[in-house]
Tab-separated table of C-alpha atoms in Angstrom:
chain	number	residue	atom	x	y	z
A	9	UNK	CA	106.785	91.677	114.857
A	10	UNK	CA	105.641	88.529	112.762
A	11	UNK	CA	103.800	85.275	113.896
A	12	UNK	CA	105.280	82.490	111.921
A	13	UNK	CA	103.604	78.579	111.486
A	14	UNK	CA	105.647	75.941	109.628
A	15	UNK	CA	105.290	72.339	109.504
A	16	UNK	CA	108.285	71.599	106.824
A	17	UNK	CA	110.893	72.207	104.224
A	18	UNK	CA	114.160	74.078	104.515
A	19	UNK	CA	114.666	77.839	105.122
A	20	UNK	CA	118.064	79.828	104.713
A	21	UNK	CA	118.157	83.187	105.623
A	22	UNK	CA	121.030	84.620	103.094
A	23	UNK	CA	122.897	87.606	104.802
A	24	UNK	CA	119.730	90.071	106.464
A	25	UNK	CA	120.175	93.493	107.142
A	26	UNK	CA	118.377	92.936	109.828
A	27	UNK	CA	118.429	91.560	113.667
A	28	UNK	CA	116.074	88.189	114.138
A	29	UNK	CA	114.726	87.055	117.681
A	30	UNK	CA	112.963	84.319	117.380
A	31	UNK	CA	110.556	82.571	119.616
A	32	UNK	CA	109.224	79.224	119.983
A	33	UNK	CA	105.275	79.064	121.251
A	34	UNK	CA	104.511	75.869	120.073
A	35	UNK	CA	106.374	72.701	118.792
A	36	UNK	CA	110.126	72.934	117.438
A	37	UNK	CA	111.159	69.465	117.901
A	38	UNK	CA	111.491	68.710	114.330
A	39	UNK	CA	113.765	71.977	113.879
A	40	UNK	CA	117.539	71.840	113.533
A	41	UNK	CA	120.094	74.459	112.195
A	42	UNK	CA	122.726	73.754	110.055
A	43	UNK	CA	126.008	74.854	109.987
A	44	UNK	CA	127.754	72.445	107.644
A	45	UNK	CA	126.228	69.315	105.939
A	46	UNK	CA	128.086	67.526	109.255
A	47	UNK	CA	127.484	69.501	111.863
A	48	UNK	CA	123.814	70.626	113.247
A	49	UNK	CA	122.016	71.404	116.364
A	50	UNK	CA	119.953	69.996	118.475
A	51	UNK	CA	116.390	70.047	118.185
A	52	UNK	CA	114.410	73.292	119.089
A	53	UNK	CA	111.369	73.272	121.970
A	54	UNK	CA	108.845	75.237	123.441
A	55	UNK	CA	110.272	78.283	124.823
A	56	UNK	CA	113.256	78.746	123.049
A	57	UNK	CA	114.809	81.808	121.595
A	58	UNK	CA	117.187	82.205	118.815
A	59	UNK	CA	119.172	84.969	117.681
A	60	UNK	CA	120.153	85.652	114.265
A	61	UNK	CA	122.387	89.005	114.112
A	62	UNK	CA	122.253	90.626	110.753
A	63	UNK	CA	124.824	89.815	108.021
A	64	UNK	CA	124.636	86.043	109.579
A	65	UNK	CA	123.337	83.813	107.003
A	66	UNK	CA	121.577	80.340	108.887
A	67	UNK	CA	120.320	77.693	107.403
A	68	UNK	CA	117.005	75.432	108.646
A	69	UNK	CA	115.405	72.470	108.204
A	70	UNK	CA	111.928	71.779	109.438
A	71	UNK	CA	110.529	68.300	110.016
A	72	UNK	CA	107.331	69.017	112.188
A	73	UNK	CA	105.021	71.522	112.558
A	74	UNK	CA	105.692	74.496	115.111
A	75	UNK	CA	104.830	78.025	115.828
A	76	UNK	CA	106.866	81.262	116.518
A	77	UNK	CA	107.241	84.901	116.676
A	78	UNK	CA	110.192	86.872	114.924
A	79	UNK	CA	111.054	90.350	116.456
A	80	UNK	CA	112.844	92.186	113.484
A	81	UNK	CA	114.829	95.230	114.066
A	82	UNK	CA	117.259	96.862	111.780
A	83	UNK	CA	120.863	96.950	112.579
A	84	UNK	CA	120.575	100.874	112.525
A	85	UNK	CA	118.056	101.358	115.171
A	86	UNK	CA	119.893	98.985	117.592
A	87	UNK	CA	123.242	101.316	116.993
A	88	UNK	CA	121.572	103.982	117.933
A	89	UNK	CA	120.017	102.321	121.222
A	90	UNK	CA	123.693	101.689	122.290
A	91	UNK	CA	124.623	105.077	121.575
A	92	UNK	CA	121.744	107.289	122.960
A	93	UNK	CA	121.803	105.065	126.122
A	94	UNK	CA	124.368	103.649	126.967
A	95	UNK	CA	126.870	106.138	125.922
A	96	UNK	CA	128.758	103.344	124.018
A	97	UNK	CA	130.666	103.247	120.346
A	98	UNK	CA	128.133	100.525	118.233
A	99	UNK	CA	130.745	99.428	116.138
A	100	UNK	CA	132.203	97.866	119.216
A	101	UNK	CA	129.304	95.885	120.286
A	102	UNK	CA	128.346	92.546	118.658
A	103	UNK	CA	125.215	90.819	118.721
A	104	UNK	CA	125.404	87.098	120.022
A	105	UNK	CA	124.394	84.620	117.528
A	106	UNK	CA	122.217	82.282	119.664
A	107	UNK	CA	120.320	78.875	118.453
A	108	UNK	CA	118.150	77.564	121.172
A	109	UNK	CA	118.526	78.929	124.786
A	110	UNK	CA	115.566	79.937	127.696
A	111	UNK	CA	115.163	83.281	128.705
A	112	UNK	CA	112.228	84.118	131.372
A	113	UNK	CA	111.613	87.526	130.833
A	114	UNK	CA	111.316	87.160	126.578
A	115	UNK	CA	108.888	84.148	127.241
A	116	UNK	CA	107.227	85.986	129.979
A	117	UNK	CA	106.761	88.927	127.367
A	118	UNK	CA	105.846	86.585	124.003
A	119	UNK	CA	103.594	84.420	125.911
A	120	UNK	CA	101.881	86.568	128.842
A	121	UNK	CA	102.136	90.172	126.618
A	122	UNK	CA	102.620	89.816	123.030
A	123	UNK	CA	100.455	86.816	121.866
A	124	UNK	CA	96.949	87.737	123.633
A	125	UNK	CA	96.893	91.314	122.335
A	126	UNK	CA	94.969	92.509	119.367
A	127	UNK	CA	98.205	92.993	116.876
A	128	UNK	CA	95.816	94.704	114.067
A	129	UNK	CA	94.154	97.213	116.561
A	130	UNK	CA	95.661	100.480	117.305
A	131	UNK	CA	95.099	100.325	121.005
A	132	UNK	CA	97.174	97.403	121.430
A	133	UNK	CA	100.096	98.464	118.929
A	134	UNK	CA	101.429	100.710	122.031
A	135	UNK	CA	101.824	97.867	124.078
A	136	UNK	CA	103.587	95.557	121.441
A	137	UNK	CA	105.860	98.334	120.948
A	138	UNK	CA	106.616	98.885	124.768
A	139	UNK	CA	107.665	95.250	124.879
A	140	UNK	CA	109.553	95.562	121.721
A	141	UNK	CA	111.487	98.162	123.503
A	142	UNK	CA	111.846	96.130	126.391
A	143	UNK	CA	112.851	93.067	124.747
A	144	UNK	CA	116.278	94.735	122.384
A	145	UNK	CA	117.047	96.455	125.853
A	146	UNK	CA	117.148	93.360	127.748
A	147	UNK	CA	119.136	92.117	124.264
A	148	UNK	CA	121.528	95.032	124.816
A	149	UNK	CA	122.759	94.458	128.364
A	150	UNK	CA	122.650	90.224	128.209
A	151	UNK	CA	123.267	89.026	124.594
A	152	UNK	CA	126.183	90.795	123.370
A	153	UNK	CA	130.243	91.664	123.959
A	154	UNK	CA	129.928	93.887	126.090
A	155	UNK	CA	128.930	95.044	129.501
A	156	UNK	CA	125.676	97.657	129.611
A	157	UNK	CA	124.860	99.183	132.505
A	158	UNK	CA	121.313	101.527	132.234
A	159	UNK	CA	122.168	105.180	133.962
A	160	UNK	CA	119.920	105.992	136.588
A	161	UNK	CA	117.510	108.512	135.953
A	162	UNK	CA	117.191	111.753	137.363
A	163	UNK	CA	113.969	113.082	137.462
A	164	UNK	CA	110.475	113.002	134.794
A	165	UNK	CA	109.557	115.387	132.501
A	166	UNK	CA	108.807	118.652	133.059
A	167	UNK	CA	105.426	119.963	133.528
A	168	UNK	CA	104.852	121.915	130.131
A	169	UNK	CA	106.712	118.614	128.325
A	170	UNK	CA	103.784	116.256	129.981
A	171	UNK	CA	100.828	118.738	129.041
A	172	UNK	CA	102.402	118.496	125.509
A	173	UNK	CA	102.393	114.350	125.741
A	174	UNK	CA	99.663	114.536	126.957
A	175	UNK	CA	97.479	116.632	124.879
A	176	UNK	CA	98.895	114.602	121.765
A	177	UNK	CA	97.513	111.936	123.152
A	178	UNK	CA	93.836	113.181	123.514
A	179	UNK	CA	94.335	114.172	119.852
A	180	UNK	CA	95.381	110.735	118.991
A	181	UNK	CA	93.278	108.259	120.531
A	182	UNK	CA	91.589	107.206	116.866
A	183	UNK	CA	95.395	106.603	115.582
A	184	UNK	CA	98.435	104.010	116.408
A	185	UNK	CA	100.258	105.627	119.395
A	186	UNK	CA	103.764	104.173	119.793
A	187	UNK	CA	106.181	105.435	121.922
A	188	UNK	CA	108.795	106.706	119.550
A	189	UNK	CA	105.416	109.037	118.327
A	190	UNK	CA	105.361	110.199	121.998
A	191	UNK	CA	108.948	110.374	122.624
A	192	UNK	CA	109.098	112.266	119.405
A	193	UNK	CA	106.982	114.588	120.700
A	194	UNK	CA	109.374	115.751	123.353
A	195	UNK	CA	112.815	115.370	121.834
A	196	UNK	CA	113.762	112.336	123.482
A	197	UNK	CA	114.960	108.531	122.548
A	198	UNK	CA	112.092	106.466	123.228
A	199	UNK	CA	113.739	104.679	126.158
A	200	UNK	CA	114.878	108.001	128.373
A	201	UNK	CA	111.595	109.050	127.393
A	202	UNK	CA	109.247	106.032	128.695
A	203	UNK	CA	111.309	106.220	132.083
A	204	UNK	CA	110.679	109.653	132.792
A	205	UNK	CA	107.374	109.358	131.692
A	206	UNK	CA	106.899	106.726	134.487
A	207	UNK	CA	108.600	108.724	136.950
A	208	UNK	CA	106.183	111.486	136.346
A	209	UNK	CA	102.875	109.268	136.168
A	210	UNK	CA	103.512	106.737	137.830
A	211	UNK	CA	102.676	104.744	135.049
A	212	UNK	CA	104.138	103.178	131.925
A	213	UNK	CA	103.207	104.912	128.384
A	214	UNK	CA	101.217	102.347	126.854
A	215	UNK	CA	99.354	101.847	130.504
A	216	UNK	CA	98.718	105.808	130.042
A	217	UNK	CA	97.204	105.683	126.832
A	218	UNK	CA	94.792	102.376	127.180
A	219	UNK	CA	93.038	104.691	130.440
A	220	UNK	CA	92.697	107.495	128.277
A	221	UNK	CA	90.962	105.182	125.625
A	222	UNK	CA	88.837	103.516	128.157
A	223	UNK	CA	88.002	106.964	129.585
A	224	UNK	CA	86.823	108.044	126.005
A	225	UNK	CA	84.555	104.792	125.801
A	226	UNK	CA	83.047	106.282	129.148
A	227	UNK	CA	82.478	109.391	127.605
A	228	UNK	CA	81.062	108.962	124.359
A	229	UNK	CA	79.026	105.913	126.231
A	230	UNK	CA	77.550	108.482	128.822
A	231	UNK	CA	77.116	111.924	126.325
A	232	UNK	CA	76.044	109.803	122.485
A	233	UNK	CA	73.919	107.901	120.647
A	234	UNK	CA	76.504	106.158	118.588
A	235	UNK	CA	76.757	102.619	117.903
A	236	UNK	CA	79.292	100.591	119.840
A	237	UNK	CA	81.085	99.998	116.607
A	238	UNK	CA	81.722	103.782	116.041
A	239	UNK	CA	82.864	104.488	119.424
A	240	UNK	CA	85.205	101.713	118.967
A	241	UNK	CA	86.685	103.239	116.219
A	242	UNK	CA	86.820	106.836	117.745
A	243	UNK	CA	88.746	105.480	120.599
A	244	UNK	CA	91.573	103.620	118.472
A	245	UNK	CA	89.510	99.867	118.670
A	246	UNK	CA	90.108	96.870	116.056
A	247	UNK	CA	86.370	96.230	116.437
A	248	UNK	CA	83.691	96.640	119.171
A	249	UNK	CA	84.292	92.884	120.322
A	250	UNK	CA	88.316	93.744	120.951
A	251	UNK	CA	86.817	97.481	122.756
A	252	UNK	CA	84.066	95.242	124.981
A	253	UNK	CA	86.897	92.714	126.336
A	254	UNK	CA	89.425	95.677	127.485
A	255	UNK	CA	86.745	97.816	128.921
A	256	UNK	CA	85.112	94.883	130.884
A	257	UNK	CA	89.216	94.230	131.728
A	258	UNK	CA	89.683	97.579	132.916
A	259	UNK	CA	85.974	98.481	134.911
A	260	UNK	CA	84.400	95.025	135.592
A	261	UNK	CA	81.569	95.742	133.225
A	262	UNK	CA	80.716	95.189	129.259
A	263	UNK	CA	80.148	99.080	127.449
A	264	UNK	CA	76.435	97.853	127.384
A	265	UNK	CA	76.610	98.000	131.659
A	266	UNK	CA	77.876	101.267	131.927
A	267	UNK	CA	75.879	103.115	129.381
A	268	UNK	CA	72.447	101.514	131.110
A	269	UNK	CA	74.055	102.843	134.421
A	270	UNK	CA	75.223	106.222	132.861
């Protein structure tokens, strides 16, 4: 995941070897692609999404400023999304190439999920990834050839498989958590695995794993001595101003509150 700010020139993206989405926050009315020295686009807007499949060389140019996020992901991991679940043959399935079109739930995700979190800070890296996922799922069964249908899932994991999540997590609350690391933990593809993981907690991952951080906060607030700043850290914090604003998010209170009250 990149945030990207441009106000002019003229990019060309030779052949990746890997997927693009892009996203327009901000601006993109002085953006055009280029397919021949004839023939161009329209102009790009708030809101919009491109998608650049790998191997696809485009070619920009950029007359204003504007503001976007990229969502890179290699042409490897995305095969084996469509194999692991969807039970499909990759080499048959073809990534659109998209310039400019509206898609609610990617906005709602960039705009409402992606942009206010704390990209740097290890509690919020579990949430980027969990709309990662969501967003080349949602890629899967809308943007290319073929028709994806998700299974339905059967059950959530079994008892000594949550203990084992579980207790990695209470190991890990200092460190990035992303769900592959969980789904790892268990043998499963990080998509199966966040399903029945919801199915048994009735909760998402990432939603998991911020409660266990806050409840940390509450401990080390209530039993220690240490400084805000090192509890931050202990409980997988950017900083204690990013740990204040998602415990007063989560309990109603700043860490300063509750340790007076403790």
């Amino acid at each position: 995941m990149a945030s990207w700010e441009n106000a002019g020139g003229y990019a060309v993206y030779e052949k990746p070897n890997h997927h693009t989405l892009s996203f327009y926050l901000r601006g993109g009315k002085g953006t055009r692609r280029h397919y021949s020295p004839y023939r161009t686009t329209d102009h790009g807007y708030p809101g919009a999404i491109c998608l650049m499949p790998a191997g696809i060389t485009s070619e920009w140019s950029i007359e204003s400023k504007f503001h976007f996020i990229h969502l890179y992901f290699k042409e490897d991991y995305f095969n084996k999304i469509i194999e692991e679940n969807y039970d499909m043959d990759s080499r048959l399935v073809e990534l659109k190439d998209l310039t400019y079109d509206t898609d609610p739930l990617i906005q709602n995700l960039c705009r409402d999920v992606i942009t206010p979190l704390n990209w740097d800070s290890a509690a919020d890296q579990m949430s980027i990834s969990n709309a990662s996922q969501l967003m080349i799922q949602h890629l899967m069964r809308h943007y290319t050839n073929r028709q994806a249908a998700i299974s339905p899932i059967k059950g959530g994991l079994a008892p000594y498989l949550l203990k084992q999540v579980k207790d990695y997590v209470e190991a890990s609350l200092d460190q990035n958590i992303t769900i592959d690391d969980l789904a790892g933990e268990v043998d499963l593809s990080s998509f199966h695995f966040a399903r029945m993981f919801k199915t048994s907690m009735n909760e998402a991952p990432h939603q998991y794993v911020l409660s266990r951080r806050i409840a940390k906060v509450k401990e080390l607030l209530g039993e220690s001595e240490l400084a805000l700043s090192e509890i931050a850290l202990k409980c997988g914090f950017s900083s204690q101003a990013h740990m204040s604003s998602r415990f007063k998010q989560k309990t109603g209170m700043s860490p300063l509150q509750f340790r007076k009250l403790s």
